[in-house]
């Protein structure tokens, strides 16, 4: 393996190097073009592709971990506390209510730390990438827009057959096996 | 444009008095890539002095490292050399793992080696395309980018990114490889290898290309050692040094040696053509290494690909220096920790920074017309210089 072209031109027929280049050109001419006709045909992107961040706000508990861990602080979260009366009397419970969740994609570095740290699976990657704007301010996606991206989130790909079983699966099965903790009907 | 004119008296008594001219190449110039500025002093068409002026793209990466935890640092380490993102993030995690004395699962070691080699191919293909482009051969870049696209697709499928992979984590990789990925990666490697001959044929033997690069910008091994030049640029000058063989990290210890796929590509001429050839041949070596990693990954017993980390990861007090053979040369991180979740100091030794310094020695005596040929053959990324 290794040298295919190599040093054969030294002392060879003059112009052979140019001729070989033209041979490649001719060969390529007979083949199908590899150029993707982008706006007409959209590219096939793998499910892990980091295009845009989607928010499943139903899952968000306003724990602020994503906003804190973001390396350039491009996530904006506002919330307030709401008192919920306890169902069986007693002291009312307080609950966080999300007022604003926005991601500034002009700042975002697409590192996926926020998605990784989210303990309640509220953030997901979507491979969608066509959200360029004329005004940089419009790159800040508010919660409605982030929620809309959820519809484009693909299911995660299966892991390699030699991968360790996800700990969530083992934990779930362990819980099922335990007496009294099985799925309740 | 600097208008300083130094009046010098011609050497010969019969000659006319000539004036040296100072010419600025860059920071914005169509023939430089990025914002490298060169201040050339010209004696007619000949360069008598060259001074690289750097820092136009300084982003303070080292200072930013100090206020980022070890996962956030990977985001930044990705970006100084945007063509070697995987290899650069590797250095960070290797340093932290060494501080922690952490044992990395075997599958992670081989997967990292594989991805690092694929990243090397991607990097080299970029320069194999852009270098001929800079000296007037437009076609090779299309072939190079076709191959890049093939590999980028598998990289994206595993990591989700096409340039800034963000796939390394302290203790392994972010997540396991997708099912069937190994086969697709193998197919991509096979495809790229089978089509590398196109790039070879179109440019390697090309008489015009050879005329522009043969014997131009000869770098001596002494200059290489004095300036700390590394990577393919140093090996093209005959310096036999490759960290993958000489101080193996990851799985390279098992890949280099007699009868193994790892080889250190070397030339002795030290000219632009030798540097280009080094890069081209390294692609083949990397593809062979990638195949070896793929074979190994298929044979390994099932197991994890990362280590479960504590919520707050702190490197113990102390310091370490982790260097890796990045596509463009040695990339090192000197990590000083005071036991906090951020480093106390993290010095970055980037390949291009050292490689570019030698230009002040390499360019004088050459013609302006050869400057681009030399500059392009130094294979640098401006972000890697300015950090």
Short mmCIF file of C-alpha atoms in Angstrom, two decimals, chain B residues 51-300:
data_model
loop_
_atom_site.label_atom_id
_atom_site.label_comp_id
_atom_site.label_asym_id
_atom_site.label_seq_id
_atom_site.Cartn_x
_atom_site.Cartn_y
_atom_site.Cartn_z
CA UNK B 51 8.33 38.62 9.74
CA UNK B 52 5.14 36.76 10.56
CA UNK B 53 2.86 39.01 12.60
CA UNK B 54 0.31 36.99 14.43
CA UNK B 55 -2.50 37.52 16.88
CA UNK B 56 -5.29 38.92 14.72
CA UNK B 57 -7.43 36.00 15.69
CA UNK B 58 -6.39 35.63 19.29
CA UNK B 59 -9.36 34.52 21.30
CA UNK B 60 -7.67 33.97 24.64
CA UNK B 61 -8.28 30.24 24.66
CA UNK B 62 -5.86 29.62 27.51
CA UNK B 63 -7.47 32.20 29.74
CA UNK B 64 -10.92 30.87 28.88
CA UNK B 65 -9.79 27.37 29.86
CA UNK B 66 -9.27 28.65 33.39
CA UNK B 67 -12.93 29.48 33.85
CA UNK B 68 -14.36 26.37 32.24
CA UNK B 69 -14.85 22.94 33.72
CA UNK B 70 -13.32 19.95 32.02
CA UNK B 71 -16.31 19.29 29.84
CA UNK B 72 -16.61 22.91 28.76
CA UNK B 73 -12.91 23.03 27.94
CA UNK B 74 -13.48 20.40 25.26
CA UNK B 75 -15.79 22.86 23.51
CA UNK B 76 -12.97 25.36 23.29
CA UNK B 77 -10.20 22.87 22.60
CA UNK B 78 -12.19 21.84 19.56
CA UNK B 79 -11.91 25.25 18.08
CA UNK B 80 -8.36 26.52 18.06
CA UNK B 81 -7.42 24.17 15.24
CA UNK B 82 -10.74 23.64 13.55
CA UNK B 83 -9.34 21.06 11.19
CA UNK B 84 -8.05 18.81 13.96
CA UNK B 85 -10.92 19.12 16.40
CA UNK B 86 -10.96 15.50 17.49
CA UNK B 87 -7.23 15.31 18.09
CA UNK B 88 -7.25 18.57 20.02
CA UNK B 89 -10.04 17.53 22.35
CA UNK B 90 -8.20 14.28 22.84
CA UNK B 91 -5.23 16.05 24.44
CA UNK B 92 -7.45 17.68 27.04
CA UNK B 93 -9.12 14.49 28.16
CA UNK B 94 -5.84 12.56 28.13
CA UNK B 95 -4.36 15.18 30.45
CA UNK B 96 -7.28 15.07 32.87
CA UNK B 97 -7.43 11.28 32.83
CA UNK B 98 -3.74 11.12 33.61
CA UNK B 99 -4.23 13.46 36.57
CA UNK B 100 -7.07 11.33 37.83
CA UNK B 101 -5.21 8.09 37.18
CA UNK B 102 -8.29 6.96 35.33
CA UNK B 103 -8.40 3.68 33.44
CA UNK B 104 -10.18 4.01 30.10
CA UNK B 105 -12.32 1.15 28.75
CA UNK B 106 -10.61 -0.65 25.90
CA UNK B 107 -13.40 0.03 23.43
CA UNK B 108 -13.04 3.73 24.11
CA UNK B 109 -9.30 3.59 23.50
CA UNK B 110 -9.71 1.96 20.11
CA UNK B 111 -12.66 4.08 19.09
CA UNK B 112 -10.71 7.21 19.97
CA UNK B 113 -7.72 6.04 17.99
CA UNK B 114 -9.96 5.32 15.03
CA UNK B 115 -11.66 8.69 15.16
CA UNK B 116 -8.35 10.49 15.62
CA UNK B 117 -7.00 8.85 12.48
CA UNK B 118 -10.13 9.65 10.50
CA UNK B 119 -9.75 13.22 11.69
CA UNK B 120 -6.16 13.20 10.48
CA UNK B 121 -7.28 12.08 7.03
CA UNK B 122 -9.88 14.83 6.98
CA UNK B 123 -7.30 17.41 7.92
CA UNK B 124 -4.76 16.23 5.37
CA UNK B 125 -7.35 16.07 2.61
CA UNK B 126 -8.17 19.70 3.25
CA UNK B 127 -4.56 20.72 2.70
CA UNK B 128 -4.09 18.33 -0.20
CA UNK B 129 -6.92 20.20 -1.85
CA UNK B 130 -6.15 23.73 -0.76
CA UNK B 131 -2.42 23.71 -1.38
CA UNK B 132 -2.66 23.06 -5.12
CA UNK B 133 -5.49 25.60 -5.17
CA UNK B 134 -3.19 28.23 -3.74
CA UNK B 135 -0.63 27.73 -6.44
CA UNK B 136 -3.15 27.70 -9.23
CA UNK B 137 -4.41 24.14 -9.62
CA UNK B 138 -8.12 24.40 -9.03
CA UNK B 139 -9.24 20.83 -9.68
CA UNK B 140 -7.70 18.75 -6.84
CA UNK B 141 -9.76 20.50 -4.19
CA UNK B 142 -12.95 19.02 -5.63
CA UNK B 143 -11.57 15.52 -5.35
CA UNK B 144 -10.29 16.21 -1.86
CA UNK B 145 -13.67 17.52 -0.76
CA UNK B 146 -15.45 14.54 -2.21
CA UNK B 147 -13.35 12.31 0.03
CA UNK B 148 -13.79 14.64 2.96
CA UNK B 149 -17.53 14.44 2.58
CA UNK B 150 -17.40 10.63 2.66
CA UNK B 151 -15.53 10.65 5.94
CA UNK B 152 -17.40 13.56 7.43
CA UNK B 153 -20.59 11.62 7.00
CA UNK B 154 -19.39 8.81 9.27
CA UNK B 155 -17.93 11.28 11.74
CA UNK B 156 -21.23 13.12 11.85
CA UNK B 157 -23.17 9.93 12.28
CA UNK B 158 -21.17 9.02 15.37
CA UNK B 159 -20.62 12.41 16.96
CA UNK B 160 -23.33 14.64 15.51
CA UNK B 161 -20.83 17.23 14.34
CA UNK B 162 -19.03 17.73 11.09
CA UNK B 163 -16.16 19.81 12.42
CA UNK B 164 -16.50 20.34 16.15
CA UNK B 165 -17.14 16.79 17.14
CA UNK B 166 -17.40 17.28 20.90
CA UNK B 167 -17.30 13.51 21.22
CA UNK B 168 -14.55 13.03 23.78
CA UNK B 169 -15.32 13.04 27.43
CA UNK B 170 -13.07 12.49 30.39
CA UNK B 171 -13.17 8.71 30.73
CA UNK B 172 -14.08 7.81 27.18
CA UNK B 173 -16.51 8.97 24.56
CA UNK B 174 -19.78 10.83 24.92
CA UNK B 175 -21.94 7.91 23.87
CA UNK B 176 -21.58 4.60 22.16
CA UNK B 177 -21.24 4.22 18.42
CA UNK B 178 -24.49 3.73 16.51
CA UNK B 179 -25.40 0.23 15.39
CA UNK B 180 -23.86 -0.64 12.05
CA UNK B 181 -21.53 2.33 12.20
CA UNK B 182 -18.38 0.22 12.10
CA UNK B 183 -19.41 -1.26 8.75
CA UNK B 184 -20.23 2.13 7.34
CA UNK B 185 -16.93 3.52 8.59
CA UNK B 186 -15.11 0.61 7.00
CA UNK B 187 -16.90 1.23 3.72
CA UNK B 188 -15.99 4.92 3.89
CA UNK B 189 -12.33 4.13 4.51
CA UNK B 190 -12.33 1.67 1.62
CA UNK B 191 -13.98 4.20 -0.66
CA UNK B 192 -11.56 6.95 0.21
CA UNK B 193 -8.57 4.68 -0.25
CA UNK B 194 -9.77 3.51 -3.63
CA UNK B 195 -10.25 7.07 -4.81
CA UNK B 196 -7.08 8.55 -3.38
CA UNK B 197 -5.40 7.58 -6.63
CA UNK B 198 -7.41 10.34 -8.30
CA UNK B 199 -5.73 12.95 -6.15
CA UNK B 200 -2.37 11.24 -6.66
CA UNK B 201 -2.68 11.14 -10.41
CA UNK B 202 -4.03 14.59 -10.81
CA UNK B 203 -1.41 16.40 -8.80
CA UNK B 204 1.51 14.33 -7.54
CA UNK B 205 3.22 13.79 -10.84
CA UNK B 206 2.04 17.01 -12.41
CA UNK B 207 5.00 18.75 -14.03
CA UNK B 208 3.74 22.25 -13.34
CA UNK B 209 3.10 21.45 -9.71
CA UNK B 210 6.53 19.90 -9.37
CA UNK B 211 8.17 22.86 -11.01
CA UNK B 212 6.51 25.19 -8.55
CA UNK B 213 7.42 23.16 -5.46
CA UNK B 214 10.60 21.16 -6.10
CA UNK B 215 13.58 22.73 -4.37
CA UNK B 216 11.47 25.65 -3.19
CA UNK B 217 11.46 26.63 0.45
CA UNK B 218 13.95 24.07 1.66
CA UNK B 219 13.75 23.65 5.40
CA UNK B 220 16.81 22.26 7.12
CA UNK B 221 16.57 19.75 9.95
CA UNK B 222 18.55 22.18 12.12
CA UNK B 223 15.94 24.89 11.65
CA UNK B 224 13.26 22.35 12.45
CA UNK B 225 14.88 21.58 15.78
CA UNK B 226 15.66 25.17 16.61
CA UNK B 227 12.16 26.41 15.99
CA UNK B 228 10.33 23.40 17.37
CA UNK B 229 8.68 22.61 14.08
CA UNK B 230 6.77 19.36 14.22
CA UNK B 231 4.39 17.18 12.30
CA UNK B 232 4.52 16.47 8.58
CA UNK B 233 6.45 19.69 7.97
CA UNK B 234 9.28 18.50 10.22
CA UNK B 235 9.23 14.96 8.88
CA UNK B 236 9.50 16.26 5.32
CA UNK B 237 12.81 17.83 6.39
CA UNK B 238 14.11 14.51 7.58
CA UNK B 239 13.38 14.80 11.29
CA UNK B 240 12.25 11.36 12.35
CA UNK B 241 9.83 12.19 15.10
CA UNK B 242 6.27 11.06 15.52
CA UNK B 243 4.67 10.88 18.93
CA UNK B 244 2.44 8.05 17.85
CA UNK B 245 5.53 5.88 17.60
CA UNK B 246 7.94 7.61 19.95
CA UNK B 247 5.68 8.22 22.91
CA UNK B 248 2.59 6.19 22.18
CA UNK B 249 -0.72 7.24 23.63
CA UNK B 250 -4.12 5.62 23.11
CA UNK B 251 -3.64 2.37 21.19
CA UNK B 252 -0.74 3.57 19.05
CA UNK B 253 1.71 1.41 20.97
CA UNK B 254 0.09 -1.62 19.40
CA UNK B 255 -0.20 -0.07 15.96
CA UNK B 256 3.35 1.05 15.35
CA UNK B 257 6.24 -1.34 15.02
CA UNK B 258 7.53 -3.94 12.61
CA UNK B 259 4.78 -5.81 10.84
CA UNK B 260 2.13 -3.37 12.03
CA UNK B 261 0.23 -0.86 9.94
CA UNK B 262 1.79 2.20 11.57
CA UNK B 263 4.62 3.82 9.62
CA UNK B 264 6.28 7.16 9.99
CA UNK B 265 6.30 8.92 6.64
CA UNK B 266 9.46 10.86 6.09
CA UNK B 267 11.28 12.72 3.35
CA UNK B 268 14.70 14.28 3.41
CA UNK B 269 14.42 17.03 0.81
CA UNK B 270 12.62 19.49 3.07
CA UNK B 271 11.11 21.38 0.15
CA UNK B 272 7.47 22.20 -0.57
CA UNK B 273 7.08 19.09 -2.68
CA UNK B 274 8.40 16.86 0.11
CA UNK B 275 5.97 18.42 2.55
CA UNK B 276 3.11 17.80 0.17
CA UNK B 277 4.21 14.22 -0.40
CA UNK B 278 4.48 13.60 3.33
CA UNK B 279 0.91 14.70 3.77
CA UNK B 280 -0.27 12.56 0.89
CA UNK B 281 1.48 9.43 2.14
CA UNK B 282 0.31 10.02 5.68
CA UNK B 283 -3.25 9.72 4.42
CA UNK B 284 -2.54 6.13 3.38
CA UNK B 285 -0.96 5.34 6.73
CA UNK B 286 -3.92 6.82 8.56
CA UNK B 287 -6.36 4.85 6.45
CA UNK B 288 -4.43 1.67 7.26
CA UNK B 289 -4.46 2.57 10.95
CA UNK B 290 -8.19 3.23 10.77
CA UNK B 291 -8.71 -0.21 9.25
CA UNK B 292 -6.64 -1.81 12.00
CA UNK B 293 -8.73 0.00 14.63
CA UNK B 294 -11.94 -1.12 12.93
CA UNK B 295 -10.74 -4.74 12.93
CA UNK B 296 -9.86 -4.46 16.56
CA UNK B 297 -13.15 -2.82 17.53
CA UNK B 298 -15.03 -5.65 15.85
CA UNK B 299 -13.08 -8.22 17.90
CA UNK B 300 -13.29 -6.56 21.29
#
